[in-house]
Tab-separated table of C-alpha atoms and ligand atoms in Angstrom:
chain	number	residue	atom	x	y	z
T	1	UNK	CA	0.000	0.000	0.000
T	2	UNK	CA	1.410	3.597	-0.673
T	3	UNK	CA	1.352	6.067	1.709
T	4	UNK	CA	2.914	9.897	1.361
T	5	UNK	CA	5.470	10.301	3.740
T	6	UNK	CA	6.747	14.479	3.300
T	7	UNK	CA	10.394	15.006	2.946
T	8	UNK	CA	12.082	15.567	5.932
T	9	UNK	CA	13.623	19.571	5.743
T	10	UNK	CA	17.741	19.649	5.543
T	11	UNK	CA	17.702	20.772	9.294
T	12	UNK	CA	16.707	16.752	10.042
T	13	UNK	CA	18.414	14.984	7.557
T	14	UNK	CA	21.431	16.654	7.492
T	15	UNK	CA	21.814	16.519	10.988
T	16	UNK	CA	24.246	14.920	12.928
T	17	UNK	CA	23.097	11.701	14.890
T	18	UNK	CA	24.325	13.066	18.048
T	19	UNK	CA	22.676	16.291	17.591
T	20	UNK	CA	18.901	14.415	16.711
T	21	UNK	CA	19.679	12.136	19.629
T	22	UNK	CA	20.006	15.315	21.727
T	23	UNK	CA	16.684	16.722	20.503
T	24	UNK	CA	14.812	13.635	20.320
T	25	UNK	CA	16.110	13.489	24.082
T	26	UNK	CA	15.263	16.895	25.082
T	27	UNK	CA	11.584	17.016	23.394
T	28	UNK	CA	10.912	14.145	25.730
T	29	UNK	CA	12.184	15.658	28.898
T	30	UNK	CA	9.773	18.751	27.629
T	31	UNK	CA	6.512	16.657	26.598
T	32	UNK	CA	7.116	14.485	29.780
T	33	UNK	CA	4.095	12.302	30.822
T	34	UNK	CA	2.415	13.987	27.900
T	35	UNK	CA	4.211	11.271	25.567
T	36	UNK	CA	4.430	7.547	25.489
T	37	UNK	CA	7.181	6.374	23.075
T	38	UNK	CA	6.819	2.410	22.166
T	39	UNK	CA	8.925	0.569	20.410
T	40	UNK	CA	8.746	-2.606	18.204
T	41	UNK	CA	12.005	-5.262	19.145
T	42	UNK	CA	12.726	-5.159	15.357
T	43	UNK	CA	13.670	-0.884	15.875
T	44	UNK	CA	17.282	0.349	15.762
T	45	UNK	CA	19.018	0.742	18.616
T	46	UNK	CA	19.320	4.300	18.469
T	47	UNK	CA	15.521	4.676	18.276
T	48	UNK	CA	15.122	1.807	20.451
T	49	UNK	CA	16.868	3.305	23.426
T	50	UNK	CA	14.484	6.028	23.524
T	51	UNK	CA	10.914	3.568	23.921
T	52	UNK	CA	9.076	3.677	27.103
T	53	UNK	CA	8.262	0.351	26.379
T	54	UNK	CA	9.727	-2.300	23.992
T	55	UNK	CA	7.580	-5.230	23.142
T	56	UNK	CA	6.452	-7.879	20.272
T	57	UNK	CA	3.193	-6.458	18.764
T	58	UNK	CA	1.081	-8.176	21.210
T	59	UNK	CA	2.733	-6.430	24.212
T	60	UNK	CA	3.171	-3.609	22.540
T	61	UNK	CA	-0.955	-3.675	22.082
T	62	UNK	CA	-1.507	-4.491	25.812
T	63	UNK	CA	0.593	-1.994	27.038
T	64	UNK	CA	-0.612	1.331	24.826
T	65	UNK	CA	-4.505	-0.151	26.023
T	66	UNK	CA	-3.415	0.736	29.999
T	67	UNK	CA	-1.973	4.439	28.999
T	68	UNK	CA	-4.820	6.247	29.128
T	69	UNK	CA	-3.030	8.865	30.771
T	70	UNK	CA	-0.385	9.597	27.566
T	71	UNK	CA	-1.891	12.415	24.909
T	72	UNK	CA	0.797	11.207	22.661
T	73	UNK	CA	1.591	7.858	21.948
T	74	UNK	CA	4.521	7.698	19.336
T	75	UNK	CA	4.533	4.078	17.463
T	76	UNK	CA	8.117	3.365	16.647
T	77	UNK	CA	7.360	0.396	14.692
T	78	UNK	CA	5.007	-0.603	11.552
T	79	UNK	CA	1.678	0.987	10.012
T	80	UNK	CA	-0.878	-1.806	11.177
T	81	UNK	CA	0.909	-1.646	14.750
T	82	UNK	CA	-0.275	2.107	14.908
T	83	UNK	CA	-3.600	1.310	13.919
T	84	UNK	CA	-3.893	-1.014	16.682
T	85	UNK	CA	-2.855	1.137	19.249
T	86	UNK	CA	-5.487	3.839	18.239
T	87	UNK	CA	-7.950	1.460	17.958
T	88	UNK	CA	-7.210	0.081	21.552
T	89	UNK	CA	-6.225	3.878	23.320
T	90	UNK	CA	-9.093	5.846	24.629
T	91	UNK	CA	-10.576	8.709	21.866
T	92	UNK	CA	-8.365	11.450	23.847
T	93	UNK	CA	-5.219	9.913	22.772
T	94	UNK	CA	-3.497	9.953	19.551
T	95	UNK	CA	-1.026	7.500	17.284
T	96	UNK	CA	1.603	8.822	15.614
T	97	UNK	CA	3.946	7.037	12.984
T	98	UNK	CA	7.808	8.881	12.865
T	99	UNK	CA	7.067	7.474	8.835
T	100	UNK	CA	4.161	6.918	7.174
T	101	UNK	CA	6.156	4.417	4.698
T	102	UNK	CA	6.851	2.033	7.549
T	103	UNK	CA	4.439	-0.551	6.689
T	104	UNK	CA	4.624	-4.144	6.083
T	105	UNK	CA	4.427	-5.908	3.346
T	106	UNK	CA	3.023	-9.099	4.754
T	107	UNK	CA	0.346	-7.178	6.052
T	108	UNK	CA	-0.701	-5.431	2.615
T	109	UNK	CA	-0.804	-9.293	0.607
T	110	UNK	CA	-4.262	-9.474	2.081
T	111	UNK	CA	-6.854	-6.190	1.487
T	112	UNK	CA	-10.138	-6.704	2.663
T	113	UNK	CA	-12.005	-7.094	-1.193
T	114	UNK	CA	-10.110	-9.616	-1.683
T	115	UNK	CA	-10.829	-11.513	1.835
T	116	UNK	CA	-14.662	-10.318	1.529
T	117	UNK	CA	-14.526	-12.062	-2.425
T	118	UNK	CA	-13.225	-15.550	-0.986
T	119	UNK	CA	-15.397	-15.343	1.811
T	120	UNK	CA	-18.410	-14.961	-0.741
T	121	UNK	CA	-17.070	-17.592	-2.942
T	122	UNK	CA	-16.746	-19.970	-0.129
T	123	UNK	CA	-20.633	-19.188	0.658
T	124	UNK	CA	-21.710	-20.871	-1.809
T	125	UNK	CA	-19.566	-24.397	-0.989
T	126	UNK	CA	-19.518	-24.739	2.621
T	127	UNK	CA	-21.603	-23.133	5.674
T	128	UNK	CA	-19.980	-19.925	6.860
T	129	UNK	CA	-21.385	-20.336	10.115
T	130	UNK	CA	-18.997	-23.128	10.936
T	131	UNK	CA	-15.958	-21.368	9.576
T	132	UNK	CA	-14.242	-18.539	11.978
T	133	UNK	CA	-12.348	-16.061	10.182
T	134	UNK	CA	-8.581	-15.172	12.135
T	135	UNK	CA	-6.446	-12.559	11.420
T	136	UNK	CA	-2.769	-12.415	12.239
T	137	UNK	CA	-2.197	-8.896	14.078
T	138	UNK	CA	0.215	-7.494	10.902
T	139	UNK	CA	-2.793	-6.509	8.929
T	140	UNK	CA	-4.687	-3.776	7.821
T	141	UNK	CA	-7.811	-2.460	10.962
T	142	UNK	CA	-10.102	-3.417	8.048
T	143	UNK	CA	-9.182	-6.813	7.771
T	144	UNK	CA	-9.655	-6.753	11.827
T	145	UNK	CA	-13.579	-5.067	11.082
T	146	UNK	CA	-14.241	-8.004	9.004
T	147	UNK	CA	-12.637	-10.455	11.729
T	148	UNK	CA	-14.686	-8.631	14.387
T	149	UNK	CA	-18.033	-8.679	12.109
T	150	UNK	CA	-17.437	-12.583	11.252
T	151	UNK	CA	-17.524	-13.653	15.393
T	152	UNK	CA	-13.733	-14.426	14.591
T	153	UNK	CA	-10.389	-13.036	16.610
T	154	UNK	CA	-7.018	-11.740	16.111
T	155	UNK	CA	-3.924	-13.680	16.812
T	156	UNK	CA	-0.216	-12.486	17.166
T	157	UNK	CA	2.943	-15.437	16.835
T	158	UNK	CA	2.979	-15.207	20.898
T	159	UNK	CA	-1.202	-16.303	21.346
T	160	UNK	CA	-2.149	-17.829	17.833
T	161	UNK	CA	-1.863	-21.133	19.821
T	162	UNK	CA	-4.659	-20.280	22.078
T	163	UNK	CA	-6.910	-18.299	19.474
T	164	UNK	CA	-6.867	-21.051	17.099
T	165	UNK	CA	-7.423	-23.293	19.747
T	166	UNK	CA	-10.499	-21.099	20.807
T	167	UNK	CA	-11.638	-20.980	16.957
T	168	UNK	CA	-11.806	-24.944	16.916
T	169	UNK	CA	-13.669	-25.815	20.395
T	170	UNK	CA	-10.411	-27.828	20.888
T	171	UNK	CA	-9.581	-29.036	24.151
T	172	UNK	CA	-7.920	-26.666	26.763
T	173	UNK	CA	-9.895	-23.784	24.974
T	174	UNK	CA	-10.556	-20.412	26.530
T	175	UNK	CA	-14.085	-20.460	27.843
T	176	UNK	CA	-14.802	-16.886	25.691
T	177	UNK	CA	-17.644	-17.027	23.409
T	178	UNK	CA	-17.719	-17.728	20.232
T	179	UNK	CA	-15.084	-20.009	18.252
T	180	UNK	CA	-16.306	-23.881	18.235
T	181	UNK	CA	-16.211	-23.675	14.285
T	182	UNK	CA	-14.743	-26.739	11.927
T	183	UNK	CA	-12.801	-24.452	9.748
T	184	UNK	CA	-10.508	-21.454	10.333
T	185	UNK	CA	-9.858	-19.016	7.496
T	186	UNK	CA	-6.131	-17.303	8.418
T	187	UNK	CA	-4.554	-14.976	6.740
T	188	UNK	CA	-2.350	-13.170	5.777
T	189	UNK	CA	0.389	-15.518	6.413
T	190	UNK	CA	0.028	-19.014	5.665
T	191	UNK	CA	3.412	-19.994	7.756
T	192	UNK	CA	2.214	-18.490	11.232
T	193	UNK	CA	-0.857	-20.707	10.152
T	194	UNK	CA	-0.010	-23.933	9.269
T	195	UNK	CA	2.982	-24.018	11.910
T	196	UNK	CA	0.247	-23.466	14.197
T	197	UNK	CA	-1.651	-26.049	13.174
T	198	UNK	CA	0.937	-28.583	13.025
T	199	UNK	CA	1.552	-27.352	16.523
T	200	UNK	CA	-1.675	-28.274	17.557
T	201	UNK	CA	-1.793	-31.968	16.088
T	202	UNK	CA	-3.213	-31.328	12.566
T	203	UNK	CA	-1.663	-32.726	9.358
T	204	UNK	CA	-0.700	-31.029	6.223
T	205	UNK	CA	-3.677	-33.180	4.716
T	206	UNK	CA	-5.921	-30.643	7.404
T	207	UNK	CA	-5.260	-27.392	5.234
T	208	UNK	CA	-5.239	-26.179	2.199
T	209	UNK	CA	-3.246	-22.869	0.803
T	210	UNK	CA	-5.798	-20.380	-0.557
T	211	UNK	CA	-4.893	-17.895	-3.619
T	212	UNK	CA	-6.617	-14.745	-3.310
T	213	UNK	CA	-5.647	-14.182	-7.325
T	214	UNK	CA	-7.701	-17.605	-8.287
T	215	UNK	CA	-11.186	-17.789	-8.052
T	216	UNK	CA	-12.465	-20.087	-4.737
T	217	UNK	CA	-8.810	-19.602	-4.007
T	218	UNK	CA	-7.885	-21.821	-6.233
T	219	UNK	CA	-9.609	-24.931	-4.828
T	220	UNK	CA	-11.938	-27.627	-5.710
T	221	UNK	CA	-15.114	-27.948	-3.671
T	222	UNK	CA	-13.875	-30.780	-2.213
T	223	UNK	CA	-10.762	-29.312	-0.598
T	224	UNK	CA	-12.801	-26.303	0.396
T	225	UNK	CA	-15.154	-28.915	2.563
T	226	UNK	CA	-12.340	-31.301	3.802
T	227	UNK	CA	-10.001	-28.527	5.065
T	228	UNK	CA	-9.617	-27.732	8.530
T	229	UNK	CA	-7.490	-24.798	7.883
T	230	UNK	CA	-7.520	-22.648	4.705
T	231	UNK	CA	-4.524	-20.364	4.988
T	232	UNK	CA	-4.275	-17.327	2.860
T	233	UNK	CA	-1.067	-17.516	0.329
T	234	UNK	CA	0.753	-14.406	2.296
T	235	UNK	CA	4.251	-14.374	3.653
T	236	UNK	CA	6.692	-11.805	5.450
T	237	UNK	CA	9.782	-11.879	3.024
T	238	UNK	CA	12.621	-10.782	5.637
T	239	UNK	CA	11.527	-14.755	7.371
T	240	UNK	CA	11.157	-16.495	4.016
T	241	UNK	CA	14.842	-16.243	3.687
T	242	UNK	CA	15.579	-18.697	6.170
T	243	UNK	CA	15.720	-22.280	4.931
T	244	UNK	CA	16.379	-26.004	5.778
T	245	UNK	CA	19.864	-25.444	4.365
T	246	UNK	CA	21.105	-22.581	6.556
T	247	UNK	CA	19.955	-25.081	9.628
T	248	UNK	CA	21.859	-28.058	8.529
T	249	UNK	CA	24.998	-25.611	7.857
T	250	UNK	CA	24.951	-24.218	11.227
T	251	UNK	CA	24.768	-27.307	12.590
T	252	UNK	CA	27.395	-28.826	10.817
T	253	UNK	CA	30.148	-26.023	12.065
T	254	UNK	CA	28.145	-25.665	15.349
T	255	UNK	CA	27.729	-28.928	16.914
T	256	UNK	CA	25.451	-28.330	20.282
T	257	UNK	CA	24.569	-25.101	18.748
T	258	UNK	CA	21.003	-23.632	19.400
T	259	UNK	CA	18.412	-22.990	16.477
T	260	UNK	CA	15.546	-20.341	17.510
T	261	UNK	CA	13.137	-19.086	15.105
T	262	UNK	CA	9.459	-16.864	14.662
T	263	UNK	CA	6.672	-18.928	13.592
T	264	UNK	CA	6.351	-16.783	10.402
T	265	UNK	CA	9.455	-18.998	8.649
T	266	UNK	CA	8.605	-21.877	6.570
T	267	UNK	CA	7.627	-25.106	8.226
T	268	UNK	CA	10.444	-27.475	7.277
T	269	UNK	CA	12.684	-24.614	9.044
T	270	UNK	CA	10.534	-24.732	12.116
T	271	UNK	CA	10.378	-28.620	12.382
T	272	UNK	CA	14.622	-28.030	11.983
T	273	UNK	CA	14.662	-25.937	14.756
T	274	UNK	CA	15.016	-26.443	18.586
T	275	UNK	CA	13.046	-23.782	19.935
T	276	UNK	CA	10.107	-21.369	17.970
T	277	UNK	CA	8.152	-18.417	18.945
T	278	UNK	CA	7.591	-14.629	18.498
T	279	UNK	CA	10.457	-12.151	19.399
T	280	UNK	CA	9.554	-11.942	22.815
T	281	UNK	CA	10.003	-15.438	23.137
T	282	UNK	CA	13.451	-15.244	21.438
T	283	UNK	CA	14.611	-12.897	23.927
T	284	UNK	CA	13.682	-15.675	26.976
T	285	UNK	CA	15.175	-17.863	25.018
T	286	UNK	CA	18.075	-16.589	24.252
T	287	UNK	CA	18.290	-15.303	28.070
T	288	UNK	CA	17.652	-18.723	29.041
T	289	UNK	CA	20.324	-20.604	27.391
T	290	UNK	CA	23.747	-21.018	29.547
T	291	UNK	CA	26.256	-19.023	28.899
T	292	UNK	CA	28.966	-20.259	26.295
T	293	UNK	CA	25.819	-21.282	23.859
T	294	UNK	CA	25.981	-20.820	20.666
T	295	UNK	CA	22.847	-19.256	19.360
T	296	UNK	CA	21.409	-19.224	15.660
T	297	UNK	CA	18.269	-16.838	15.246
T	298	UNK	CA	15.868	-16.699	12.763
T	299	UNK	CA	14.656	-13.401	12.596
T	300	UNK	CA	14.833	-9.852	11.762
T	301	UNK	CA	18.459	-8.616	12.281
T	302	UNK	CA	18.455	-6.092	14.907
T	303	UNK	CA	16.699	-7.632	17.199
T	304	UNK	CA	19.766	-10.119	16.578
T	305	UNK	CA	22.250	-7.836	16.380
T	306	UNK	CA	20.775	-6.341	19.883
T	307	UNK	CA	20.909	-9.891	21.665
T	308	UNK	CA	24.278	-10.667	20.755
T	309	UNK	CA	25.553	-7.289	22.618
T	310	UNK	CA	23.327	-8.225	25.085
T	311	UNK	CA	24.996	-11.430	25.527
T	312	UNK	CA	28.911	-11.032	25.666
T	313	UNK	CA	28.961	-14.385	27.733
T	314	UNK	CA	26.981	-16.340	24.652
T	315	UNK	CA	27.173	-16.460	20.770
T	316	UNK	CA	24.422	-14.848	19.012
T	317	UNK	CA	24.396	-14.797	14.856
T	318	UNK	CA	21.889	-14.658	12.228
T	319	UNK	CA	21.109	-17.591	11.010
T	320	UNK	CA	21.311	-16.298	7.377
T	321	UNK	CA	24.721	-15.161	7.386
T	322	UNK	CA	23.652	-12.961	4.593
T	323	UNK	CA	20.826	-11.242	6.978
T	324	UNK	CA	17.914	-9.293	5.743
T	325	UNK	CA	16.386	-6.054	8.153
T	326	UNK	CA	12.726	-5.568	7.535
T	327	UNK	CA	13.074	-2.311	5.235
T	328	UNK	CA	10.227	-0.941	6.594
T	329	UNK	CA	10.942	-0.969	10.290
T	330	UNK	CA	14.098	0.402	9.102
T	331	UNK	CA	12.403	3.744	7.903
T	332	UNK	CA	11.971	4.810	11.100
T	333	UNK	CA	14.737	6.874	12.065
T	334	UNK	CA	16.001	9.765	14.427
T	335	UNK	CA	15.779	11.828	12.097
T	336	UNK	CA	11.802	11.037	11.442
T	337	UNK	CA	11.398	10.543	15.442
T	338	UNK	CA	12.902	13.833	16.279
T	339	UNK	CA	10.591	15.678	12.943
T	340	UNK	CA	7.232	14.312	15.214
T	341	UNK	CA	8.514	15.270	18.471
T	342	UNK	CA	9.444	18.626	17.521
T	343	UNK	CA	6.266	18.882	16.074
T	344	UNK	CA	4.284	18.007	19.229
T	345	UNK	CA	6.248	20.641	20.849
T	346	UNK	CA	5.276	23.518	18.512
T	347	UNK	CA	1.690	21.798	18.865
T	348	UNK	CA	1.847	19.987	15.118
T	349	UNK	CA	0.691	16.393	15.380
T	350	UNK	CA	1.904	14.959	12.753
T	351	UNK	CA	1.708	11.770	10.646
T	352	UNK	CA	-1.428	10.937	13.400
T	353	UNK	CA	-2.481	7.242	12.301
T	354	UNK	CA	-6.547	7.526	12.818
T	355	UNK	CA	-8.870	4.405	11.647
T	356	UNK	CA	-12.379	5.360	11.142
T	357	UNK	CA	-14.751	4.944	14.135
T	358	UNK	CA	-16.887	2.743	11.837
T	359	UNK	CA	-14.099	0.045	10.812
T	360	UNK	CA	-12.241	0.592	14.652
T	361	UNK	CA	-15.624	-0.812	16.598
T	362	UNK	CA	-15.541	-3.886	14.575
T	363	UNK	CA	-11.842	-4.131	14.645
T	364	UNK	CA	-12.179	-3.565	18.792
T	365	UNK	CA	-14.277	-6.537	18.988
T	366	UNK	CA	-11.693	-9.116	17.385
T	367	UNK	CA	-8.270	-6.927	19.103
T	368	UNK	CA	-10.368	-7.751	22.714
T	369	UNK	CA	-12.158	-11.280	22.130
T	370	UNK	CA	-8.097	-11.691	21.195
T	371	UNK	CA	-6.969	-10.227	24.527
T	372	UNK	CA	-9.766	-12.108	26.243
T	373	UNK	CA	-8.226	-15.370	24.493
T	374	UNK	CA	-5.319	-15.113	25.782
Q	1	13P	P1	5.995	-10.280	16.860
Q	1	13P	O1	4.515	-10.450	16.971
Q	1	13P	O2	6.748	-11.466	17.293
Q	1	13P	O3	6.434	-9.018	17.489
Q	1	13P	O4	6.329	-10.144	15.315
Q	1	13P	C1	5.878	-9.076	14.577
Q	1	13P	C2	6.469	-9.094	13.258
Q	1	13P	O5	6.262	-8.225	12.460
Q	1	13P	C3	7.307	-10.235	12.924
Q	1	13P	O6	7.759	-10.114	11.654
Q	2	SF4	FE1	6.101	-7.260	8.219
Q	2	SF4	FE2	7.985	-9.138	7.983
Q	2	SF4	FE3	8.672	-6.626	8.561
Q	2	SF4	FE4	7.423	-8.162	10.373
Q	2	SF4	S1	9.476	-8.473	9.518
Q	2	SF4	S2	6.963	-6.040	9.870
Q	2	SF4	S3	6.045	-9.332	9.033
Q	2	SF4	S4	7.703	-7.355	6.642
């Protein structure tokens, strides 16, 4: 999805890092409790060290829904992690994005025509009312409306266990109502999905990959009625890069080495792996493990980078030794944080991140039966 971020003026881009660190510093001494800074584990550590709060985008959602005292809350992460926060802060508070170009494109391979086309198309094949539509939390508020509309939930990599549990009636469920159908439609990323899935006891044979550019997602009837989970062909591209291959290697020169990855990698490189789960669960993880360990991580590089200076006493590397940041957590910058704070202080808000009351009450509904979940 496009979105118009303004050029930054010379005075912020020219600027020396020191200098913007300075400002960035001082704005927040000025705005005080006025401002809530939060920051996404994938952030760079200079913008990093100036978060409130650091979290995984589940956290990060629980923690901006108990400021309600914070007129500003700056999101120093990705567009559809703004968009939650507004949608979960009370109507005096407002979201503001350092970039507007900081989205995610794992989140924009699913729009809501297209999920509001399959879901019509599957109408007329199987009984909607047994089939409970979840939505991973990197997605657009509208794709939460339609969640919220459908009696189905959100899910982030640290609870999807537990929602999709919920959406199946399966044992050990959260007594919250709703859920109890025979058929979960996920989206938009089939890995976070089906690893789920697997990690509840299903089979490959239980789910089906649906393409939103095929009509009935490319399926026959038959799959559409035998599937137990139909899993909308998205992916996050910065995870995708981490394969079978880079496992085996680093376990051929690492013997007793440690393999931790996020659910959103491929399945045969979650199976490879010893330990799997969202970034917050990296960092225990990586905590965890005695020192000397070797440690290979799958997932974005500076929240690798970051544990491995954490860590002196343990080895922490990528494990693709070529590495790939997420390009659009990367856009936010000092230079960006410092433009919004400055603004705030000359009473500018800019680049506020607002979702329509009319798509944010749906959306509510799935973000809480989620935090209700789990
Ligand atoms: P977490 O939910 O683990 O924070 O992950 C968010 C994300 O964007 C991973 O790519
Ligand atoms: Fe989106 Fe992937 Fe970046 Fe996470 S790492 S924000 S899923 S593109």
């Amino acid at each position: 999805m496009i979105r118009l971020q303004t050029r930054l003026p010379d005075d912020y881009t020219r600027a020396e890092p020191d200098d913007l660190a300075a400002r960035v510093a001082e704005a927040k001494r000025r705005l005080g409790e006025r401002l809530v800074i939060l920051g996404h584990h994938y952030q760079r550590d200079d913008v990093i060290t100036f978060a409130d709060a650091r979290g995984d985008s589940f956290g990060l959602s629980r923690y901006a829904a108990t400021r309600q005292d914070a007129e500003f809350v700056v999101f120093c992460g990705v567009h559809f992690m703004a968009e939650s926060a507004d949608i979960l802060t009370a109507s005096h508070q407002q979201v503001l994005l350092p970039d507007l170009n900081a989205g995610c494109s794992m989140a924009d391979m699913a729009d809501e025509e297209e999920v509001e086309q399959l879901w019509d198309e599957l109408e007329g094949v199987i009984d909607l009312e047994r089939v409970v539509p979840v939505t991973y939390m990197n997605s657009a508020a509208s794709l939460k409306a339609f969640v919220g509309r459908h009696g189905g939930a959100v899910c982030t990599s640290s609870n999807a266990r537990a929602i999709l549990r919920w959406a199946l009636g399966l044992e050990g469920a959260a007594p919250v109502a709703g859920g109890r159908g025979d058929k979960v439609l996920f989206f938009p990323d089939q890995h976070l999905g089906r690893n789920t899935g697997f990690q509840l006891g299903f089979s490959g044979g239980d789910m089906r990959v649906v393409n939103p550019r095929l009509s009935l997602g490319g399926l026959e009837e038959r799959d559409a009625k035998e599937a137990t989970f139909l899993l909308w062909k998205g992916h996050c591209s910065v995870h995708q890069r981490f394969s079978a291959d880079q496992v085996s290697a680093f376990r051929a020169s690492q013997p007793g080495g440690i393999v931790i990855v996020h659910p959103e990698c491929a399945h045969e490189v979650v199976e490879l792996a010893d330990q799997v789960g969202s970034t917050d669960y990296i960092i225990r993880a990586v905590d965890a493990a005695p020192a000397g360990s070797v440690i290979a991580v799958g997932t974005e590089i500076h929240l690798v980078d970051r544990l491995a200076k954490e860590h002196p006493d343990r080895k922490v590397v990528s494990l693709d030794p070529l590495v790939c940041p997420c390009s659009t957590m990367s856009r936010i910058d000092l230079p960006h944080l410092a433009w919004v704070l400055d603004g705030l202080l000359d009473g500018v808000v800019r680049n506020r991140i607002t979702v329509h009351e009319t798509v944010a009450a749906s959306a509510r509904v799935a973000l809480e039966r989620m935090l209700a979940i789990a």
